[in-house]
Amino acid sequence: MSTNGVEEVFLFDPQLLEDLPFEDQKCATYKPEIGPTRPGDGLTLRPLCVSDFDKGYLTLLTHLTKVGDISREQFEERFQAMVRTQPNLYYTVVIEDDVTHQVVGSATLVKEMHFIRQCASRGRIEDVVVNSTYQGKQLGKLLVDVLTLLSKKVGCYKVSLECLDNMVPFYSKFGYVKEEGQNYMCRRYVPK
Amino acid sequence: MSTNGVEEVFLFDPQLLEDLPFEDQKCATYKPEIGPTRPGDGLTLRPLCVSDFDKGYLTLLTHLTKVGDISREQFEERFQAMVRTQPNLYYTVVIEDDVTHQVVGSATLVKEMHFIRQCASRGRIEDVVVNSTYQGKQLGKLLVDVLTLLSKKVGCYKVSLECLDNMVPFYSKFGYVKEEGQNYMCRRYVPK
């Protein structure tokens, strides 16, 4: 993709999103119908780019948790570290408003390599966020559906996430279940 | 480290385990006292090596879950993919019996890169397993303590894990808590 003559660097191959079997295998129902290649009027869904630093990506993340003061250099350094993981392990998807050129939604799939299960990989869905002005446009649903399909496409044998009580019904729509007897435990080195 | 004149390839820098502030910051109590540099008589704790393919590492993992039939080539390929992640993201620790040259315990810390919290990283502890013949030697406790300390040392702002109900009291010893209102949800593409 070329923007103003400058070649854009994607976090992962955009083709992966175009090839998704969304029409056949999506989990949620959409009214009106939207999808990864047509996320809604004036919106584009694509992999995270370096230029999203200038498109409010970090501001969007502040709706989720603390972000802090990240310089362009720090952003690019982290972005490049994610790009360098081979096989690719980081899949951050963003939704951009084509008029304001702001990132209005985002979610990340992280792939994790194991030796168990024939050197399997598992997926984790993280940092799902939609700008409150854009809520009601089914974008959260679309992001989770897309990343869940992507986790299967890139070879994960399972995909998981952590969420608050009030989000359990939402994630249940996509086939996520709270498995009997399974617990999530956490130790924090800095306050929440 | 050189074994029989062949240079050994570690998954991560062994120095990281030697430098751990284990004496000051360990979480569990040990009777008798053991530690990362002295895990018990005739035992050595170190990073996973390629040669652990021949030391029963994969057989040990079958005590945990399905492993399947993994060739040496497949093992080395996955090992090298983990080594190539930069910054290093995979920290598998093993305990070897110096007499039988078998791997008798293992656990993995996976580091995960984020943009939130000043481009923070979080840790996940996975695939903790000890050969049943070696139970009662405090090795499970040692592996979790070592990886928890390592998660802090390599810069994680938090570290988490998933476990069964009966293991909650065990992991509580190391400062892991079930946070109010937090849920773990999973979608599987193949049967458990």
Short mmCIF file of C-alpha atoms in Angstrom, two decimals:
data_model
loop_
_atom_site.label_atom_id
_atom_site.label_comp_id
_atom_site.label_asym_id
_atom_site.label_seq_id
_atom_site.Cartn_x
_atom_site.Cartn_y
_atom_site.Cartn_z
CA MET A 1 0.00 0.00 0.00
CA SER A 2 1.32 3.43 -0.90
CA THR A 3 0.16 6.60 0.87
CA ASN A 4 1.34 9.91 -0.59
CA GLY A 5 4.10 8.07 -2.40
CA VAL A 6 5.52 6.67 0.86
CA GLU A 7 5.48 2.88 1.09
CA GLU A 8 3.46 1.81 4.14
CA VAL A 9 4.83 -0.85 6.50
CA PHE A 10 2.20 -3.25 7.84
CA LEU A 11 2.60 -5.27 11.04
CA PHE A 12 1.54 -8.36 9.05
CA ASP A 13 0.50 -9.27 5.51
CA PRO A 14 -2.83 -7.50 4.70
CA GLN A 15 -3.69 -10.34 2.33
CA LEU A 16 -4.44 -12.48 5.41
CA LEU A 17 -7.48 -10.30 6.14
CA GLU A 18 -8.73 -10.36 2.55
CA ASP A 19 -8.56 -14.16 2.38
CA LEU A 20 -10.52 -14.81 5.60
CA PRO A 21 -13.53 -17.14 5.19
CA PHE A 22 -15.67 -14.50 6.91
CA GLU A 23 -18.84 -15.03 4.90
CA ASP A 24 -18.92 -18.74 5.70
CA GLN A 25 -17.46 -18.92 9.18
CA LYS A 26 -18.20 -15.66 11.02
CA CYS A 27 -19.68 -16.18 14.48
CA ALA A 28 -21.77 -13.09 15.18
CA THR A 29 -24.80 -11.81 13.26
CA TYR A 30 -24.55 -8.37 11.65
CA LYS A 31 -27.36 -5.93 10.80
CA PRO A 32 -26.50 -4.30 8.47
CA GLU A 33 -24.06 -6.83 7.01
CA ILE A 34 -20.43 -5.76 7.37
CA GLY A 35 -17.14 -7.64 7.07
CA PRO A 36 -13.36 -7.28 7.08
CA THR A 37 -13.26 -5.82 3.56
CA ARG A 38 -16.33 -3.58 4.16
CA PRO A 39 -16.42 -2.65 7.86
CA GLY A 40 -18.95 0.16 7.33
CA ASP A 41 -19.31 3.41 5.37
CA GLY A 42 -16.12 5.43 5.38
CA LEU A 43 -14.20 2.86 7.41
CA THR A 44 -11.23 0.63 6.55
CA LEU A 45 -10.04 -2.45 8.44
CA ARG A 46 -6.34 -3.32 8.02
CA PRO A 47 -3.18 -4.35 9.89
CA LEU A 48 -1.53 -1.78 12.15
CA CYS A 49 0.96 0.50 10.33
CA VAL A 50 3.86 2.61 11.59
CA SER A 51 1.92 5.70 10.44
CA ASP A 52 -0.86 4.91 12.92
CA PHE A 53 1.31 6.70 15.46
CA ASP A 54 0.02 9.90 13.77
CA LYS A 55 -3.54 8.61 13.51
CA GLY A 56 -4.40 8.48 17.19
CA TYR A 57 -3.68 4.79 17.76
CA LEU A 58 -2.08 5.38 21.16
CA THR A 59 -4.86 7.77 22.21
CA LEU A 60 -7.38 5.05 21.34
CA LEU A 61 -5.52 2.64 23.64
CA THR A 62 -5.95 5.09 26.56
CA HIS A 63 -9.67 4.15 26.51
CA LEU A 64 -8.48 0.70 27.59
CA THR A 65 -5.73 1.30 30.16
CA LYS A 66 -2.67 3.44 30.93
CA VAL A 67 -0.50 4.09 27.89
CA GLY A 68 2.01 6.69 29.08
CA ASP A 69 4.07 9.08 26.99
CA ILE A 70 5.45 7.05 24.07
CA SER A 71 7.75 8.79 21.58
CA ARG A 72 7.66 8.01 17.85
CA GLU A 73 11.04 6.34 18.24
CA GLN A 74 9.77 4.07 21.03
CA PHE A 75 6.65 3.23 19.00
CA GLU A 76 8.67 2.33 15.91
CA GLU A 77 11.12 0.28 17.95
CA ARG A 78 8.32 -1.83 19.46
CA PHE A 79 6.57 -2.09 16.07
CA GLN A 80 9.76 -3.34 14.40
CA ALA A 81 10.39 -5.85 17.22
CA MET A 82 6.91 -7.26 16.57
CA VAL A 83 7.50 -7.37 12.79
CA ARG A 84 10.81 -9.21 13.28
CA THR A 85 9.28 -12.18 15.12
CA GLN A 86 9.42 -15.06 12.66
CA PRO A 87 7.08 -16.87 12.31
CA ASN A 88 4.94 -13.75 12.68
CA LEU A 89 3.46 -13.69 16.18
CA TYR A 90 1.75 -10.28 16.39
CA TYR A 91 -1.44 -9.42 14.52
CA THR A 92 -2.86 -6.03 15.47
CA VAL A 93 -5.88 -5.01 13.39
CA VAL A 94 -7.12 -1.41 13.27
CA ILE A 95 -10.22 0.30 11.86
CA GLU A 96 -9.56 3.73 10.37
CA ASP A 97 -12.07 6.49 9.67
CA ASP A 98 -11.27 7.40 6.04
CA VAL A 99 -12.43 11.00 6.51
CA THR A 100 -10.75 11.98 9.78
CA HIS A 101 -7.82 9.55 9.25
CA GLN A 102 -8.08 8.49 12.86
CA VAL A 103 -7.86 4.94 14.20
CA VAL A 104 -11.25 4.28 15.84
CA GLY A 105 -10.96 0.61 16.77
CA SER A 106 -8.27 -1.98 17.36
CA ALA A 107 -7.60 -5.48 18.67
CA THR A 108 -4.55 -7.76 18.78
CA LEU A 109 -4.03 -11.48 18.24
CA VAL A 110 -0.78 -12.78 19.75
CA LYS A 111 0.39 -16.21 18.61
CA GLU A 112 2.37 -18.24 21.12
CA MET A 113 4.69 -21.11 20.13
CA HIS A 114 4.75 -24.37 22.09
CA PHE A 115 6.31 -27.84 21.81
CA ILE A 116 3.17 -29.63 23.08
CA ARG A 117 0.61 -30.90 20.56
CA GLN A 118 3.02 -31.43 17.67
CA CYS A 119 4.80 -28.08 18.15
CA ALA A 120 1.45 -26.29 18.21
CA SER A 121 0.69 -22.60 18.50
CA ARG A 122 -2.07 -21.01 20.53
CA GLY A 123 -3.64 -17.60 20.11
CA ARG A 124 -4.53 -14.89 22.60
CA ILE A 125 -6.85 -11.98 21.90
CA GLU A 126 -5.78 -8.79 23.63
CA ASP A 127 -6.42 -5.06 23.86
CA VAL A 128 -9.83 -4.92 22.13
CA VAL A 129 -10.99 -1.29 22.01
CA VAL A 130 -13.44 0.87 20.05
CA ASN A 131 -13.72 4.67 20.29
CA SER A 132 -16.98 5.39 22.17
CA THR A 133 -18.19 7.71 19.37
CA TYR A 134 -18.14 4.71 17.04
CA GLN A 135 -19.97 2.31 19.32
CA GLY A 136 -23.19 0.82 17.91
CA LYS A 137 -21.48 0.23 14.55
CA GLN A 138 -20.73 -3.46 15.36
CA LEU A 139 -16.98 -2.76 15.24
CA GLY A 140 -16.07 -4.60 18.47
CA LYS A 141 -17.96 -7.64 17.20
CA LEU A 142 -16.20 -7.40 13.83
CA LEU A 143 -12.73 -7.10 15.41
CA VAL A 144 -13.23 -10.19 17.61
CA ASP A 145 -14.77 -12.21 14.76
CA VAL A 146 -11.90 -11.30 12.41
CA LEU A 147 -9.16 -12.13 14.93
CA THR A 148 -10.85 -15.39 15.95
CA LEU A 149 -10.98 -16.47 12.29
CA LEU A 150 -7.39 -15.28 11.84
CA SER A 151 -6.23 -17.37 14.82
CA LYS A 152 -7.51 -20.48 13.06
CA LYS A 153 -6.05 -19.40 9.71
CA VAL A 154 -2.55 -18.89 11.15
CA GLY A 155 -2.67 -22.34 12.72
CA CYS A 156 -3.60 -21.90 16.38
CA TYR A 157 -5.08 -25.01 18.00
CA LYS A 158 -6.93 -22.81 20.48
CA VAL A 159 -7.44 -19.14 21.20
CA SER A 160 -8.17 -17.53 24.55
CA LEU A 161 -8.73 -14.20 26.23
CA GLU A 162 -9.31 -12.64 29.62
CA CYS A 163 -12.34 -10.45 30.21
CA LEU A 164 -14.48 -8.86 32.92
CA ASP A 165 -17.72 -10.50 34.09
CA ASN A 166 -19.92 -8.16 32.05
CA MET A 167 -18.14 -9.15 28.80
CA VAL A 168 -18.66 -12.92 29.19
CA PRO A 169 -21.97 -12.93 27.24
CA PHE A 170 -20.33 -10.87 24.45
CA TYR A 171 -17.38 -13.26 23.98
CA SER A 172 -19.66 -16.30 24.26
CA LYS A 173 -21.09 -15.29 20.86
CA PHE A 174 -17.76 -16.15 19.24
CA GLY A 175 -17.51 -19.62 20.76
CA TYR A 176 -15.39 -18.67 23.79
CA VAL A 177 -16.30 -20.64 26.90
CA LYS A 178 -15.34 -20.53 30.57
CA GLU A 179 -14.02 -24.06 30.97
CA GLU A 180 -15.02 -25.92 34.14
CA GLY A 181 -12.33 -25.77 36.82
CA GLN A 182 -10.02 -23.41 34.91
CA ASN A 183 -8.70 -20.33 36.70
CA TYR A 184 -6.85 -17.23 35.58
CA MET A 185 -4.30 -15.97 38.10
CA CYS A 186 -2.13 -12.88 37.92
CA ARG A 187 0.73 -11.26 39.78
CA ARG A 188 1.29 -7.55 39.19
CA TYR A 189 4.55 -5.67 39.71
CA VAL A 190 2.92 -2.25 39.25
CA PRO A 191 -0.56 -1.09 40.37
CA LYS A 192 -3.46 -1.74 37.98
CA MET B 1 28.66 -24.53 27.83
CA SER B 2 30.50 -27.31 26.09
CA THR B 3 29.37 -30.95 26.32
CA ASN B 4 31.68 -33.57 24.82
CA GLY B 5 33.37 -30.85 22.81
CA VAL B 6 30.11 -29.84 21.12
CA GLU B 7 29.00 -26.29 21.80
CA GLU B 8 25.55 -26.35 23.42
CA VAL B 9 22.83 -23.97 22.17
CA PHE B 10 20.64 -22.54 24.93
CA LEU B 11 17.15 -21.15 24.37
CA PHE B 12 18.20 -18.06 26.34
CA ASP B 13 21.27 -16.73 28.16
CA PRO B 14 22.02 -19.03 31.17
CA GLN B 15 23.53 -16.04 32.97
CA LEU B 16 19.97 -14.78 33.55
CA LEU B 17 19.37 -17.70 35.94
CA GLU B 18 22.64 -17.21 37.79
CA ASP B 19 21.95 -13.51 38.39
CA LEU B 20 18.43 -13.99 39.83
CA PRO B 21 17.90 -12.37 43.25
CA PHE B 22 16.56 -15.70 44.48
CA GLU B 23 17.95 -15.53 48.01
CA ASP B 24 16.31 -12.17 48.68
CA GLN B 25 13.11 -12.36 46.67
CA LYS B 26 12.00 -15.99 46.42
CA CYS B 27 8.35 -16.51 47.32
CA ALA B 28 8.11 -20.06 48.63
CA THR B 29 9.84 -21.61 51.62
CA TYR B 30 12.22 -24.53 51.03
CA LYS B 31 13.21 -27.32 53.40
CA PRO B 32 15.96 -28.22 52.68
CA GLU B 33 17.11 -24.96 51.09
CA ILE B 34 17.49 -25.23 47.32
CA GLY B 35 17.79 -22.62 44.58
CA PRO B 36 18.37 -22.10 40.86
CA THR B 37 22.11 -22.80 41.11
CA ARG B 38 21.63 -25.75 43.53
CA PRO B 39 18.27 -27.38 42.77
CA GLY B 40 19.10 -30.53 44.74
CA ASP B 41 21.67 -33.32 44.81
CA GLY B 42 22.54 -34.52 41.34
CA LEU B 43 20.25 -32.03 39.63
CA THR B 44 20.98 -29.07 37.35
CA LEU B 45 18.61 -26.22 36.46
CA ARG B 46 19.31 -24.47 33.15
CA PRO B 47 17.68 -23.13 29.97
CA LEU B 48 16.31 -25.64 27.46
CA CYS B 49 18.92 -26.88 24.94
CA VAL B 50 18.58 -28.48 21.52
CA SER B 51 20.14 -31.65 22.99
CA ASP B 52 17.20 -32.01 25.38
CA PHE B 53 15.45 -33.72 22.48
CA ASP B 54 17.65 -36.72 23.41
CA LYS B 55 17.14 -36.27 27.15
CA GLY B 56 13.44 -37.05 27.34
CA TYR B 57 12.13 -33.48 27.25
CA LEU B 58 9.22 -34.35 24.98
CA THR B 59 8.38 -37.48 27.01
CA LEU B 60 8.25 -35.29 30.11
CA LEU B 61 5.72 -33.02 28.37
CA THR B 62 3.42 -36.01 27.79
CA HIS B 63 2.75 -35.97 31.57
CA LEU B 64 1.08 -32.61 30.90
CA THR B 65 -0.88 -33.06 27.68
CA LYS B 66 -0.73 -34.55 24.18
CA VAL B 67 2.64 -34.06 22.51
CA GLY B 68 2.44 -36.21 19.37
CA ASP B 69 5.26 -37.60 17.28
CA ILE B 70 7.79 -34.79 16.88
CA SER B 71 10.92 -35.44 14.77
CA ARG B 72 14.29 -33.97 15.68
CA GLU B 73 14.00 -31.70 12.68
CA GLN B 74 10.62 -30.36 13.84
CA PHE B 75 11.96 -29.88 17.37
CA GLU B 76 15.01 -27.95 16.15
CA GLU B 77 12.89 -25.83 13.82
CA ARG B 78 10.59 -24.76 16.67
CA PHE B 79 13.55 -24.25 19.01
CA GLN B 80 15.29 -22.00 16.48
CA ALA B 81 12.10 -20.03 15.85
CA MET B 82 11.92 -19.34 19.60
CA VAL B 83 15.61 -18.36 19.72
CA ARG B 84 15.16 -15.96 16.79
CA THR B 85 12.52 -13.81 18.53
CA GLN B 86 14.27 -10.56 19.41
CA PRO B 87 13.86 -9.31 22.09
CA ASN B 88 13.92 -12.86 23.45
CA LEU B 89 10.37 -13.94 24.24
CA TYR B 90 10.73 -17.62 25.19
CA TYR B 91 12.29 -18.80 28.43
CA THR B 92 11.97 -22.55 28.98
CA VAL B 93 13.80 -23.80 32.07
CA VAL B 94 14.58 -27.49 32.58
CA ILE B 95 15.92 -29.55 35.48
CA GLU B 96 18.23 -32.39 34.44
CA ASP B 97 19.21 -35.45 36.46
CA ASP B 98 23.02 -35.41 36.18
CA VAL B 99 23.23 -39.20 36.51
CA THR B 100 20.51 -40.38 34.11
CA HIS B 101 20.88 -37.32 31.83
CA GLN B 102 17.11 -37.07 31.66
CA VAL B 103 15.04 -33.89 31.89
CA VAL B 104 12.85 -34.36 34.99
CA GLY B 105 11.16 -30.97 35.26
CA SER B 106 10.35 -28.01 33.07
CA ALA B 107 8.38 -24.77 32.85
CA THR B 108 8.16 -21.93 30.34
CA LEU B 109 7.89 -18.17 30.66
CA VAL B 110 6.57 -16.46 27.52
CA LYS B 111 7.04 -12.71 27.25
CA GLU B 112 4.41 -10.80 25.28
CA MET B 113 5.02 -7.34 23.80
CA HIS B 114 2.39 -4.60 24.02
CA PHE B 115 2.07 -0.89 23.24
CA ILE B 116 0.04 -0.13 26.40
CA ARG B 117 1.83 0.98 29.57
CA GLN B 118 4.83 2.59 27.89
CA CYS B 119 5.35 -0.28 25.42
CA ALA B 120 5.25 -2.78 28.28
CA SER B 121 5.72 -6.52 28.24
CA ARG B 122 3.76 -9.06 30.22
CA GLY B 123 4.72 -12.59 31.15
CA ARG B 124 2.83 -15.87 31.04
CA ILE B 125 3.87 -19.04 32.81
CA GLU B 126 3.07 -22.18 30.85
CA ASP B 127 3.63 -25.93 30.71
CA VAL B 128 4.87 -26.50 34.27
CA VAL B 129 5.67 -30.21 34.71
CA VAL B 130 7.72 -32.44 37.00
CA ASN B 131 8.33 -36.18 36.49
CA SER B 132 6.26 -37.97 39.14
CA THR B 133 9.32 -39.91 40.37
CA TYR B 134 10.89 -36.58 41.34
CA GLN B 135 7.89 -35.17 43.16
CA GLY B 136 8.48 -34.20 46.80
CA LYS B 137 11.80 -32.59 45.87
CA GLN B 138 10.28 -29.06 45.71
CA LEU B 139 11.06 -28.84 42.00
CA GLY B 140 7.63 -27.51 40.89
CA LYS B 141 7.92 -24.79 43.52
CA LEU B 142 11.46 -23.96 42.39
CA LEU B 143 10.46 -23.76 38.70
CA VAL B 144 7.58 -21.36 39.39
CA ASP B 145 9.64 -19.23 41.77
CA VAL B 146 12.50 -19.00 39.26
CA LEU B 147 10.25 -18.06 36.33
CA THR B 148 8.29 -15.54 38.41
CA LEU B 149 11.54 -13.82 39.39
CA LEU B 150 12.73 -14.04 35.79
CA SER B 151 9.54 -12.38 34.54
CA LYS B 152 10.34 -9.35 36.69
CA LYS B 153 14.01 -9.39 35.69
CA VAL B 154 13.21 -9.36 31.95
CA GLY B 155 10.89 -6.39 32.46
CA CYS B 156 7.34 -7.77 32.62
CA TYR B 157 4.86 -5.45 34.36
CA LYS B 158 2.73 -8.46 35.26
CA VAL B 159 2.82 -12.21 34.92
CA SER B 160 -0.14 -14.56 34.71
CA LEU B 161 -1.07 -18.20 34.28
CA GLU B 162 -4.06 -20.49 33.92
CA CYS B 163 -4.52 -23.39 36.31
CA LEU B 164 -7.04 -25.92 37.57
CA ASP B 165 -8.99 -25.34 40.82
CA ASN B 166 -6.77 -27.68 42.84
CA MET B 167 -3.64 -25.70 41.90
CA VAL B 168 -4.95 -22.29 43.07
CA PRO B 169 -3.50 -22.65 46.62
CA PHE B 170 -0.13 -23.69 45.11
CA TYR B 171 0.16 -20.66 42.83
CA SER B 172 -1.11 -18.33 45.58
CA LYS B 173 2.22 -18.95 47.37
CA PHE B 174 4.02 -17.05 44.62
CA GLY B 175 1.79 -13.98 44.79
CA TYR B 176 -0.62 -15.00 42.03
CA VAL B 177 -4.21 -13.92 42.72
CA LYS B 178 -7.58 -14.54 41.12
CA GLU B 179 -8.61 -10.94 40.46
CA GLU B 180 -12.23 -10.05 41.21
CA GLY B 181 -14.42 -10.07 38.11
CA GLN B 182 -11.72 -11.42 35.77
CA ASN B 183 -12.56 -14.41 33.58
CA TYR B 184 -10.54 -16.71 31.37
CA MET B 185 -12.33 -17.82 28.21
CA CYS B 186 -11.13 -20.24 25.56
CA ARG B 187 -12.19 -21.47 22.15
CA ARG B 188 -10.70 -24.77 20.99
CA TYR B 189 -10.33 -25.91 17.38
CA VAL B 190 -9.33 -29.45 18.36
CA PRO B 191 -10.59 -31.58 21.29
CA LYS B 192 -8.84 -31.18 24.65
#
